[in-house]
Short mmCIF file of C-alpha atoms and ligand atoms in Angstrom, two decimals:
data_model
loop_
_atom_site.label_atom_id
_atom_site.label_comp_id
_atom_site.label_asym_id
_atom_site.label_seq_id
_atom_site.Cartn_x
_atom_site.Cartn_y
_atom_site.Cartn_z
CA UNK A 101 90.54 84.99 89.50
CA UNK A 102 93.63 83.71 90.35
CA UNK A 103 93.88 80.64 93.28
CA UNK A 104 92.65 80.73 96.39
CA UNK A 105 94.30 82.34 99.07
CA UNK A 106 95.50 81.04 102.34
CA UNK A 107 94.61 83.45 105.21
CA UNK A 108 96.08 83.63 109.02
CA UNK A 109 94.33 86.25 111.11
CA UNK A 110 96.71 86.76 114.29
CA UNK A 111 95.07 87.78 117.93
CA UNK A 112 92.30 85.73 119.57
CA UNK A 113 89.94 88.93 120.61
CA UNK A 114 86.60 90.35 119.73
CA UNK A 115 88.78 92.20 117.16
CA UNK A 116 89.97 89.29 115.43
CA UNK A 117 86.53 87.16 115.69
CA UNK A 118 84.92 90.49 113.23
CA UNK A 119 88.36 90.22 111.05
CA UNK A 120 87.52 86.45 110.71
CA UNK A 121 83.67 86.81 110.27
CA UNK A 122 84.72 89.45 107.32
CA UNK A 123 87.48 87.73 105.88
CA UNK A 124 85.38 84.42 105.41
CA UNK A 125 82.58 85.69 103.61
CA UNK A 126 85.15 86.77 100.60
CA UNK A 127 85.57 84.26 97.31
CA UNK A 128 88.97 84.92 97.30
CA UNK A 129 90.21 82.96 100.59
CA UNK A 130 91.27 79.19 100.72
CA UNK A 131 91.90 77.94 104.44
CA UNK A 132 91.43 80.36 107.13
CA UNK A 133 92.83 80.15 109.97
CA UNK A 134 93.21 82.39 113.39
CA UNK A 135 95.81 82.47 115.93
CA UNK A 136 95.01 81.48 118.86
CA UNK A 137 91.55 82.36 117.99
CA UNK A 138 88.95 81.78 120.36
CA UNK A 139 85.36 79.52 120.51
CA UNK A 140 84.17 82.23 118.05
CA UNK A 141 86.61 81.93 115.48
CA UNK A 142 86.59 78.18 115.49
CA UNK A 143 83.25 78.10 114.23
CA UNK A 144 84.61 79.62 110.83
CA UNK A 145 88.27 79.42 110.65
CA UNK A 146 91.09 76.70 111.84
CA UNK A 147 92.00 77.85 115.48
CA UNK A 148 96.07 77.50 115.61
CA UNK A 149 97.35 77.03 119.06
CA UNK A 150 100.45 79.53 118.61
CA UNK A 151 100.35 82.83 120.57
CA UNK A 152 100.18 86.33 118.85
CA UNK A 153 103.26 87.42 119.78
CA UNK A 154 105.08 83.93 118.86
CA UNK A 155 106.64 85.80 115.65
CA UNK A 156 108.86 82.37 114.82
CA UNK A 157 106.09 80.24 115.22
CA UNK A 158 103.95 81.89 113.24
CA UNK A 159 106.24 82.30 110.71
CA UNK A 160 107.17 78.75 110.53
CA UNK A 161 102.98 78.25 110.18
CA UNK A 162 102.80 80.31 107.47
CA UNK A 163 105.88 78.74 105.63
CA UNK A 164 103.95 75.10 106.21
CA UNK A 165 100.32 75.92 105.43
CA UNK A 166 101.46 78.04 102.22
CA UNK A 167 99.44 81.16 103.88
CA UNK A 168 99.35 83.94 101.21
CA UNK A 169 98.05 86.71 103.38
CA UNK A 170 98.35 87.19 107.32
CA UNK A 171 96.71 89.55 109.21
CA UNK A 172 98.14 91.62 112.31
CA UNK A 173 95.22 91.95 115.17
CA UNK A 174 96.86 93.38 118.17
CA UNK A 175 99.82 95.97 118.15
CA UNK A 176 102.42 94.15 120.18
CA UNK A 177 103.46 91.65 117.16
CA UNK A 178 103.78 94.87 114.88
CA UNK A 179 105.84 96.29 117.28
CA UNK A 180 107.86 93.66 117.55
CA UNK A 181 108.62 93.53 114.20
CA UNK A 182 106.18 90.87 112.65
CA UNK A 183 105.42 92.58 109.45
CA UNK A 184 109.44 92.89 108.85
CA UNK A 185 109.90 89.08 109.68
CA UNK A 186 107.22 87.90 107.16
CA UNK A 187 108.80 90.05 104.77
CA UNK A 188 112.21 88.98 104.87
CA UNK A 189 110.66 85.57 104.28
CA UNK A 190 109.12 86.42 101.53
CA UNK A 191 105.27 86.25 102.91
CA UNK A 192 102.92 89.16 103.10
CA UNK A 193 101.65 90.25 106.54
CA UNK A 194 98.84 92.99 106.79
CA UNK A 195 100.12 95.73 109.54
CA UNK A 196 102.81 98.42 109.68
CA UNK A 197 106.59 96.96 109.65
CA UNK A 198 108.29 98.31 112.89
CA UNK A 199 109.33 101.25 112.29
CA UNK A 200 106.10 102.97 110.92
CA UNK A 201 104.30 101.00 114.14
CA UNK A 202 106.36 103.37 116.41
CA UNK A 203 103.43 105.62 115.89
CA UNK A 204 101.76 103.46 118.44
CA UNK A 205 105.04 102.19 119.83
CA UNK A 206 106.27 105.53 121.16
CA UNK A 207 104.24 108.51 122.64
CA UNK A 208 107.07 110.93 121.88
CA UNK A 209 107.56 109.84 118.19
CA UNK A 210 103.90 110.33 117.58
CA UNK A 211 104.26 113.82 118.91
CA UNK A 212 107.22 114.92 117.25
CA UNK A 213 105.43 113.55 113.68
CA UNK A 214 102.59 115.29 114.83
CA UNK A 215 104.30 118.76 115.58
CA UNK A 216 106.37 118.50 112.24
CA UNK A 217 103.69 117.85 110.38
CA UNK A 218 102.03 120.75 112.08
CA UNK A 219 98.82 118.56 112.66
CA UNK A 220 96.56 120.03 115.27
CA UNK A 221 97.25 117.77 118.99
CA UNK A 222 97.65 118.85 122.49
CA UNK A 223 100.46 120.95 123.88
CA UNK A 224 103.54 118.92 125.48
CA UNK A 225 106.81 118.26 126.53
CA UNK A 226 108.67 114.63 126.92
CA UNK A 227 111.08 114.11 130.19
CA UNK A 228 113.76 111.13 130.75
CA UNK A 229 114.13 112.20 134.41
CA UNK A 230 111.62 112.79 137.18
CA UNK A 231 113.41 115.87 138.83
CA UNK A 232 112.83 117.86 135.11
CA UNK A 233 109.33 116.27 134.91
CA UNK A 234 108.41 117.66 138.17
CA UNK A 235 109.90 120.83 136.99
CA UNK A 236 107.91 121.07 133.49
CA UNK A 237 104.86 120.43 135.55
CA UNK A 238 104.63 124.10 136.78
CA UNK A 239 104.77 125.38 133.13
CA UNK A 240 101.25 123.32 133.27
CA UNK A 241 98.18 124.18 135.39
CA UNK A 242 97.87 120.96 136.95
CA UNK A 243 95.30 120.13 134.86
CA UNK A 244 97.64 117.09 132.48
CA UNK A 245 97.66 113.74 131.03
CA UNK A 246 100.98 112.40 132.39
CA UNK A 247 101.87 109.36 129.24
CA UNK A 248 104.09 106.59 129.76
CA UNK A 249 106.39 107.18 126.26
CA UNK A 250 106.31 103.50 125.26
CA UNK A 251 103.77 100.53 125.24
CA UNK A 252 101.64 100.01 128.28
CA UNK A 253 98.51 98.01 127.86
CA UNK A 254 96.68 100.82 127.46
CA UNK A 255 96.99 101.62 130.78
CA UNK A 256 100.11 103.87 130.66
CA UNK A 257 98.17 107.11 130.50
CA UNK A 258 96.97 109.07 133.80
CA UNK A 259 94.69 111.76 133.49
CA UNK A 260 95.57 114.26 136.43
CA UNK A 261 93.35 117.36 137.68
CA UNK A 262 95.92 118.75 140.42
CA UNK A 263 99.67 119.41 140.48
CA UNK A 264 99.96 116.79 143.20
CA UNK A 265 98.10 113.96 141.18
CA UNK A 266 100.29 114.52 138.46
CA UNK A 267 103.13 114.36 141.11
CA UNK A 268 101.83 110.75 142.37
CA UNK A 269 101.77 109.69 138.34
CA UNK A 270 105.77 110.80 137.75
CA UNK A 271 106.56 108.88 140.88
CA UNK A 272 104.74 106.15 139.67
CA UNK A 273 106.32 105.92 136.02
CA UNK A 274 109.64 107.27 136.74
CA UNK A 275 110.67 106.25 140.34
CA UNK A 276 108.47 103.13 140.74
CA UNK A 277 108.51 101.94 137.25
CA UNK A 278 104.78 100.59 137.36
CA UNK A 279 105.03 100.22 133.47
CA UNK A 280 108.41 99.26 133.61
CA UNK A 281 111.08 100.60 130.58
CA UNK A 282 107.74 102.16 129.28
CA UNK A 283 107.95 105.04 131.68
CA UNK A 284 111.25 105.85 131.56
CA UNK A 285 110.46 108.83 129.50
CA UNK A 286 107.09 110.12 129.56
CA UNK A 287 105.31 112.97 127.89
CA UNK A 288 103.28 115.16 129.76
CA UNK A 289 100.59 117.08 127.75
CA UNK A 290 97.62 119.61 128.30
CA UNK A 291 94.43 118.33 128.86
CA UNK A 292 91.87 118.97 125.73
CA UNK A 293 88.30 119.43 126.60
CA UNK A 294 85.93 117.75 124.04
CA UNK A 295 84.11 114.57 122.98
CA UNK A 296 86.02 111.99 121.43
CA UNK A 297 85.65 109.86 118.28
CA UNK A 298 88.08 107.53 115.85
CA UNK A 299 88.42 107.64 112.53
CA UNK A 300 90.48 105.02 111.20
CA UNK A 301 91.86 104.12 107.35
CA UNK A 302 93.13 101.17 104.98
CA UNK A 303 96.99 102.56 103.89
CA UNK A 304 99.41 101.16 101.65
CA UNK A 305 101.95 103.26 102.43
CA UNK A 306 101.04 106.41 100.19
CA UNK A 307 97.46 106.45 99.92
CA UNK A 308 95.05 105.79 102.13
CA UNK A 309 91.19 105.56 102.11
CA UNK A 310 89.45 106.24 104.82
CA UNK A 311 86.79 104.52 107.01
CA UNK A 312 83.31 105.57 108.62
CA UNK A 313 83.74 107.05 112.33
CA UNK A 314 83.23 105.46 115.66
CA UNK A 315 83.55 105.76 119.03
CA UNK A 316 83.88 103.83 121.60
CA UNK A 317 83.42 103.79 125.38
CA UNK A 318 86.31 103.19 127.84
CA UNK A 319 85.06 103.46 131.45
CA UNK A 320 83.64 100.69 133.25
CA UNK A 321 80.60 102.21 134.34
CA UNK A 322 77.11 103.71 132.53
CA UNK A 323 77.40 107.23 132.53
CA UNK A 324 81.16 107.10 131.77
CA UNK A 325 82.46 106.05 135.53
CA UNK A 326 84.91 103.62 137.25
CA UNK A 327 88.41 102.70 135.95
CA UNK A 328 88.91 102.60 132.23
CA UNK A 329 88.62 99.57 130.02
CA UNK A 330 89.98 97.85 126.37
CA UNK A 331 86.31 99.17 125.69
CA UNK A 332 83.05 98.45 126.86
CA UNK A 333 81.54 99.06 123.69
CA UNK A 334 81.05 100.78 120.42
CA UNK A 335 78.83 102.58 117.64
CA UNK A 336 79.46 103.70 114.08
CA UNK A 337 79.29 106.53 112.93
CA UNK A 338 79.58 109.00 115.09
CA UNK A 339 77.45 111.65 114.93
CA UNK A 340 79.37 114.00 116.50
CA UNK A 341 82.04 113.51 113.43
CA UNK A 342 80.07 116.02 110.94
CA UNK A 343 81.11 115.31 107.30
CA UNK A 344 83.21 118.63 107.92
CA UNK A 345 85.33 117.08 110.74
CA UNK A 346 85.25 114.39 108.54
CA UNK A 347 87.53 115.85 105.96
CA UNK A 348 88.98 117.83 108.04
CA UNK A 349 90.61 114.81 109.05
CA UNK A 350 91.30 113.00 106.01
CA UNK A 351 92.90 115.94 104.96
CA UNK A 352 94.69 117.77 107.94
CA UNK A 353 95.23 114.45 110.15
CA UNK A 354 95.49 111.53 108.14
CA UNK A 355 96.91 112.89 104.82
CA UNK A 356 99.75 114.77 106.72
CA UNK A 357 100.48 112.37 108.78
CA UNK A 358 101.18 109.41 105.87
CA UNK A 359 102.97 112.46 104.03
CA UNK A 360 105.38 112.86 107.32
CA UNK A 361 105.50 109.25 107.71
CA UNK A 362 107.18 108.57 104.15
CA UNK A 363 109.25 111.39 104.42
CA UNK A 364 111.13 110.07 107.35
CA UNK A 365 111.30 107.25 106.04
CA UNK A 366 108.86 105.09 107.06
CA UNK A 367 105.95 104.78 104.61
CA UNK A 368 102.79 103.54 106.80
CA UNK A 369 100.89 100.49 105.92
CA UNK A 370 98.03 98.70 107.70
CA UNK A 371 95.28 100.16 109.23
CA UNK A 372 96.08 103.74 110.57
CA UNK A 373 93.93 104.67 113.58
CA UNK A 374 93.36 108.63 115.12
CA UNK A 375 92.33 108.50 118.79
CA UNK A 376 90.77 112.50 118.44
CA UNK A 377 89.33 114.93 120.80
CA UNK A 378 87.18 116.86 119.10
CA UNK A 379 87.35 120.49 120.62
CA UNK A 380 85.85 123.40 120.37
CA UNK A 381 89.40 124.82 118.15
CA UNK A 382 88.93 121.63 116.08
CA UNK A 383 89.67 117.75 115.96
CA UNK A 384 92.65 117.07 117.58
CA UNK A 385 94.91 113.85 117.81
CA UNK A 386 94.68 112.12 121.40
CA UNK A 387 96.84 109.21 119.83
CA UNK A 388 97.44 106.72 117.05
CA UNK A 389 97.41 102.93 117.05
CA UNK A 390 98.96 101.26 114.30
CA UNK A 391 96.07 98.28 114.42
CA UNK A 392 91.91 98.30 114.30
CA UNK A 393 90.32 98.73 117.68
CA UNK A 394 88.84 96.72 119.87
CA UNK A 395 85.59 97.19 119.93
CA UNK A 396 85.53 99.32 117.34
CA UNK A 397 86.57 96.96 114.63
CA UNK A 398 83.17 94.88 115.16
CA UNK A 399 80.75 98.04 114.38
CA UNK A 400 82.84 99.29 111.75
CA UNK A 401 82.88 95.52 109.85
CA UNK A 402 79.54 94.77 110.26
CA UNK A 403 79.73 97.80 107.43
CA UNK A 404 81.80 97.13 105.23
CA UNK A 405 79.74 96.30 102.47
CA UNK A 406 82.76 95.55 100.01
CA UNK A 407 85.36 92.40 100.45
CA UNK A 408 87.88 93.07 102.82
CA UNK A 409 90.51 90.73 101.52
CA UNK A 410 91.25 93.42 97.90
CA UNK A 411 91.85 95.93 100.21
CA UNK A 412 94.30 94.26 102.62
CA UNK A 413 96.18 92.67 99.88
CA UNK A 414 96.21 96.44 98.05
CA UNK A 415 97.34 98.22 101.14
CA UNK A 416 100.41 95.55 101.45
CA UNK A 417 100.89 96.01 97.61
CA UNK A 418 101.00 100.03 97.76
CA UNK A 419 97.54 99.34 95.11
CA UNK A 420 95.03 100.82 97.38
CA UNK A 421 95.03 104.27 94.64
CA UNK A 422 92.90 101.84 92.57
CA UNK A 423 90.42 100.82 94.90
CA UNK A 424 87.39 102.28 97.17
CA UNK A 425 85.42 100.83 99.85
CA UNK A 426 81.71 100.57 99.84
CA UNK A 427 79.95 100.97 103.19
CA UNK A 428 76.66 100.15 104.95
CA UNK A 429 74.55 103.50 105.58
CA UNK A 430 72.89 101.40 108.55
CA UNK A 431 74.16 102.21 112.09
CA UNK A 432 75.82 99.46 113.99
CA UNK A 433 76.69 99.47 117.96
CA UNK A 434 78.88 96.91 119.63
CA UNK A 435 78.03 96.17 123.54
CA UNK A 436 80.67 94.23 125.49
CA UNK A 437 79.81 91.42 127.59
CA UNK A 438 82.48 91.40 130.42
CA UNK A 439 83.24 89.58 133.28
CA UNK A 440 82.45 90.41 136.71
CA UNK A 441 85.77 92.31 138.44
CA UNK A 442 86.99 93.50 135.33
CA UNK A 443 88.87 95.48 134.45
CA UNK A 444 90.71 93.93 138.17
CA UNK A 445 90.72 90.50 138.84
CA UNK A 446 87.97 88.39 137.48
CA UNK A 447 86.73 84.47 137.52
CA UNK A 448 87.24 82.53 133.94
CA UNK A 449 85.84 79.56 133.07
CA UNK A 450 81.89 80.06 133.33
CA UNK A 451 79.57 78.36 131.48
CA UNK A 452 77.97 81.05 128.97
CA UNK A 453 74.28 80.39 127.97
CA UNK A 454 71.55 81.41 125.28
CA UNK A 455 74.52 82.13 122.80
CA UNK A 456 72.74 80.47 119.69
CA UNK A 457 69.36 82.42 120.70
CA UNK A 458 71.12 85.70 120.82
CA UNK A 459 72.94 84.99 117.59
CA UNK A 460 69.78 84.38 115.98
CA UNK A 461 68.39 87.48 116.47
CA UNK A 462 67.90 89.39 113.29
CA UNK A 463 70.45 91.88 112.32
CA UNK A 464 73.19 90.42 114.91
CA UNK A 465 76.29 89.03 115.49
CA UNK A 466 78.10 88.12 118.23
CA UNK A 467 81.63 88.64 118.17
CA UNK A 468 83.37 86.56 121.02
CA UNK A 469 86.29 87.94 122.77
CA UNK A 470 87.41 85.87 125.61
CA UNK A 471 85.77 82.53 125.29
CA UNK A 472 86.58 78.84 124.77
CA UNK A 473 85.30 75.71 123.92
CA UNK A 474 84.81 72.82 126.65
CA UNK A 475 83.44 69.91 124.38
CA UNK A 476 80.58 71.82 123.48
CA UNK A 477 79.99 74.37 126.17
CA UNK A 478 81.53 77.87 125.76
CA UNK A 479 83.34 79.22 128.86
CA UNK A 480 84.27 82.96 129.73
CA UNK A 481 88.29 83.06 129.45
CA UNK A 482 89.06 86.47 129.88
CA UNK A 483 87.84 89.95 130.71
CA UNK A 484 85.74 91.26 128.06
CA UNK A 485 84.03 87.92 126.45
CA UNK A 486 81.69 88.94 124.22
CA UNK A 487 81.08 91.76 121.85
CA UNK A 488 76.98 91.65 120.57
CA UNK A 489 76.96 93.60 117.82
CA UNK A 490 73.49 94.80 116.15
CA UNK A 491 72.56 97.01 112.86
CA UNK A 492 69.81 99.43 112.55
CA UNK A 493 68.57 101.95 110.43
CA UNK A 494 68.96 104.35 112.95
CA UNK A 495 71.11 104.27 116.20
CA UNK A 496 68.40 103.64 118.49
CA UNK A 497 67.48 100.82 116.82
CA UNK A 498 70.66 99.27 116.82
CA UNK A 499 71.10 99.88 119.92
CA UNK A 500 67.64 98.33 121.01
CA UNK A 501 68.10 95.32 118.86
CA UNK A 502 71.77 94.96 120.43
CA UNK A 503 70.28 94.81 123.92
CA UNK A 504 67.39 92.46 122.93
CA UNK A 505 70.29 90.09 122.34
CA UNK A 506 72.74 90.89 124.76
CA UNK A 507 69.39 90.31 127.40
CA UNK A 508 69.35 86.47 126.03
CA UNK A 509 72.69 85.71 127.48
CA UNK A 510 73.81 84.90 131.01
CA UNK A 511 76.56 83.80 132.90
CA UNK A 512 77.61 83.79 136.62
CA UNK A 513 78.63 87.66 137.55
CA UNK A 514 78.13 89.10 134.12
CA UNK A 515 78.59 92.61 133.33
CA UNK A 516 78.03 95.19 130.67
CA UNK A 517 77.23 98.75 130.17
CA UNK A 518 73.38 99.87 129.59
CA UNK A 519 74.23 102.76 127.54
CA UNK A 520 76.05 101.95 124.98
CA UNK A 521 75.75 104.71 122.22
CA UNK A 522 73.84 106.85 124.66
CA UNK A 523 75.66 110.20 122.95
CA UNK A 524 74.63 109.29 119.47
CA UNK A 525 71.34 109.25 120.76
CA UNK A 526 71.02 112.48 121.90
CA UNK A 527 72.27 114.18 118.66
P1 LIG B 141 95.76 107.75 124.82
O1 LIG B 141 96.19 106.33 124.97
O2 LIG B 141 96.85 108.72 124.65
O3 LIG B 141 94.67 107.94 123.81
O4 LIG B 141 94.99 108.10 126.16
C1 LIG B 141 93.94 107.28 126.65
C2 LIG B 141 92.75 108.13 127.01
O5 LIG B 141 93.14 109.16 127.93
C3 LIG B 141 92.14 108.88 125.83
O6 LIG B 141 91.25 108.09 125.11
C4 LIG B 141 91.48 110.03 126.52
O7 LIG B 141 90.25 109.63 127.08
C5 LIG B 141 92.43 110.36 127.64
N1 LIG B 141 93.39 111.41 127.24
C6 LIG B 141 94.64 111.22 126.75
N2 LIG B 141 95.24 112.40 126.49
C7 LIG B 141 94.37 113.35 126.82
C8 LIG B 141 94.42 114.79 126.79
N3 LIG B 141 95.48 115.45 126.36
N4 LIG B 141 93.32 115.45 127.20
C9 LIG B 141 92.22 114.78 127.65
N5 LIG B 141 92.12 113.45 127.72
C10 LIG B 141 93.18 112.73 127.32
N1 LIG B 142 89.19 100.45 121.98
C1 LIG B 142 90.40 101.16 122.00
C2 LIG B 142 91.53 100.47 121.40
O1 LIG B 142 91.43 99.42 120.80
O2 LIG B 142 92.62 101.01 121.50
#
């Protein structure tokens, strides 16, 4: 074994806590530190009070602290470029480079790798003007998602059921620039009836291998209601992803796709995520993100039974071929702890309690999200705040142990979903 390694973990989300909580536990890491982190990650790594889109900053930590490995949470650093600028100094950053995070980064280059490639996704047309968008409309039949082309928040996609919704959502792209440049072309698709999943893999630009499914649940409300979320919470696997859909997609969705990728000349490294509705013609690609999810990173860590840190050095390297992953047959399920209002305007700054008796609970962890430290009280900071995370033999179980421990904490105006892996349930 050669010396220990140095490792940054950028983002301060649930996301980044479970990338922290992993990364720690492996005998190959030195000094760990996270960016800006949050109360969660300061109780195992170095919190660093640099932003994670503060690309120079970060690169001038890395330079100072001799980090050998960084580690990309959130998509708008890759986007940006980070991967490229660690490069060019010389320093290895997990995460696509910027062109192969376009993926994420553009609506309209996803679809046109996706129809080139021929992988299965829904039918659609971009527009750069709202007189030809309202035109390609009547080709639909009112039933479409209307996508704003570039980054958003995840909030640039409206889901229309009449001709005169998807009216409003052109207006609201194109003429009133809600998103802002993201919306200045926009991609109007077909809307695919289904239940949806993720399936996400390690790649190191050639090969890829792939990790268990998940889904996750983006409405506000039980029972799939109210505005939609980051995520409210998350299970692995996914029942409804049969071990046929399963390599359907290794094969048809993610093989193709880092085949296409390379060809155009941007080989795609990091962690490669399919958004997929699965239909009753097959999976098919919703989107891509170029980065873990949030929640769905938390369930799918708790398990990962092998050391993280050999595979994100190998998919930087292009070394993945000689590796596998070893995985957890357990279920896991990730509820979010949010804060009252969210996903609108919400209070921060509440004092959380019964953390440490939660976190004892067998078989759970919780992943903070939005918190921070106040001497030694832990205050909400943000909308989602907490991610309890629980493993089970079966899903139920999980699911009933997460809720034991989600029931031990409290704050003022809490809120989380009560049926968290409900679907998986069922099957
Ligand atoms: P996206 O960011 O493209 O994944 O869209 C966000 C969410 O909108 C997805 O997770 C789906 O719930 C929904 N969605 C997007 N595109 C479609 C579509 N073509 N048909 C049905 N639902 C969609
Ligand atoms: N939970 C969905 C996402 O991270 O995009």
């Amino acid at each position: 074994m050669g010396d220990p390694i140095n490792v940054l973990v950028v983002g301060g989300g649930g996301r980044e806590h479970a990338l922290v909580w992993k990364i720690n536990q492996s005998p190959l890491v030195g000094k760990l530190y996270c960016a800006p982190g949050n109360a969660g990650t300061s109780e195992l790594a170095e919190n660093v009070d640099i932003g994670a889109e503060d690309i120079e900053k970060l690169l001038d930590f890395a330079r100072a602290n001799d980090i050998g490995l960084t580690v990309v949470g959130p998509e708008a650093a890759l986007c940006e470029g980070i991967v490229d600028a660690f490069a060019t100094a010389g320093l290895k950053a997990f995460g696509p480079d910027k062109k192969a995070a376009l993926l994420e980064g553009s609506k309209a280059f996803m679809k046109k790798i996706l129809s080139d490639a021929n992988i299965p996704t829904a039918k659609y047309e971009k527009l750069t003007d709202p007189a030809s968008a309202l035109k390609t409309l009547e080709k639909f039949n009112g039933k479409v998602a209307v996508k704003a082309d570039g980054l958003a928040a995840g909030k640039g996609v409206i889901i229309c059921q009449s001709h005169a919704e998807a009216a409003q959502a052109i207006d609201l792209m194109m003429v009133k620039r809600a998103f802002g440049a993201a919306g200045d072309s926009i991609i109007i698709e077909e809307l695919l009836e289904g239940e949806e999943a993720s399936m996400l893999a390690f790649c190191d630009g050639e090969n890829f291998i792939m990790m268990p499914s998940s889904q996750d649940h983006k409405r506000i409300g039980d029972g799939d209601t109210g505005p939609n979320t980051g995520g409210m919470g998350a299970y692995s696997p996914a029942p409804v992803v049969t071990p046929k859909i399963e390599s359907m997609v290794e094969k048809e969705v993610m093989g193709k796709v880092m085949e296409a990728m390379k060809k155009d000349g941007r080989p795609y490294k990091g962690i490669l995520y399919a958004g997929l509705m699965l239909t009753d013609s097959g999976p098919k690609v919703l989107e891509f993100n170029c980065r873990f999810g949030d929640p769905e990173c938390q369930p799918i860590l708790m398990r990962l039974k092998s050391d993280i840190v050999p595979l994100l050095l190998a998919s930087v390297d292009g070394n993945l071929k000689n590796l596998s992953a070893q995985w957890s047959n357990r279920s896991t399920v990730c509820v979010v702890m949010a804060s009252g209002g969210y996903p609108g305007p919400y209070e921060k700054g509440k004092e959380i309690y019964g953390l440490k008796e939660a976190a004892s609970t067998e078989d759970v962890v919780v992943f903070h999200a939005g918190t921070t430290l106040d001497n030694d009280r832990v205050l909400t900071s943000g909308g989602r705040v907490l991610g309890v995370t629980a493993s089970g033999v079966t899903v139920a179980e999980a699911i009933d142990t997460a809720y034991e421990a989600v029931s031990k904490i409290s704050w003022d105006n809490v809120v989380f979903r009560k049926d968290i892996g409900h679907r998986a349930v069922g099957r």
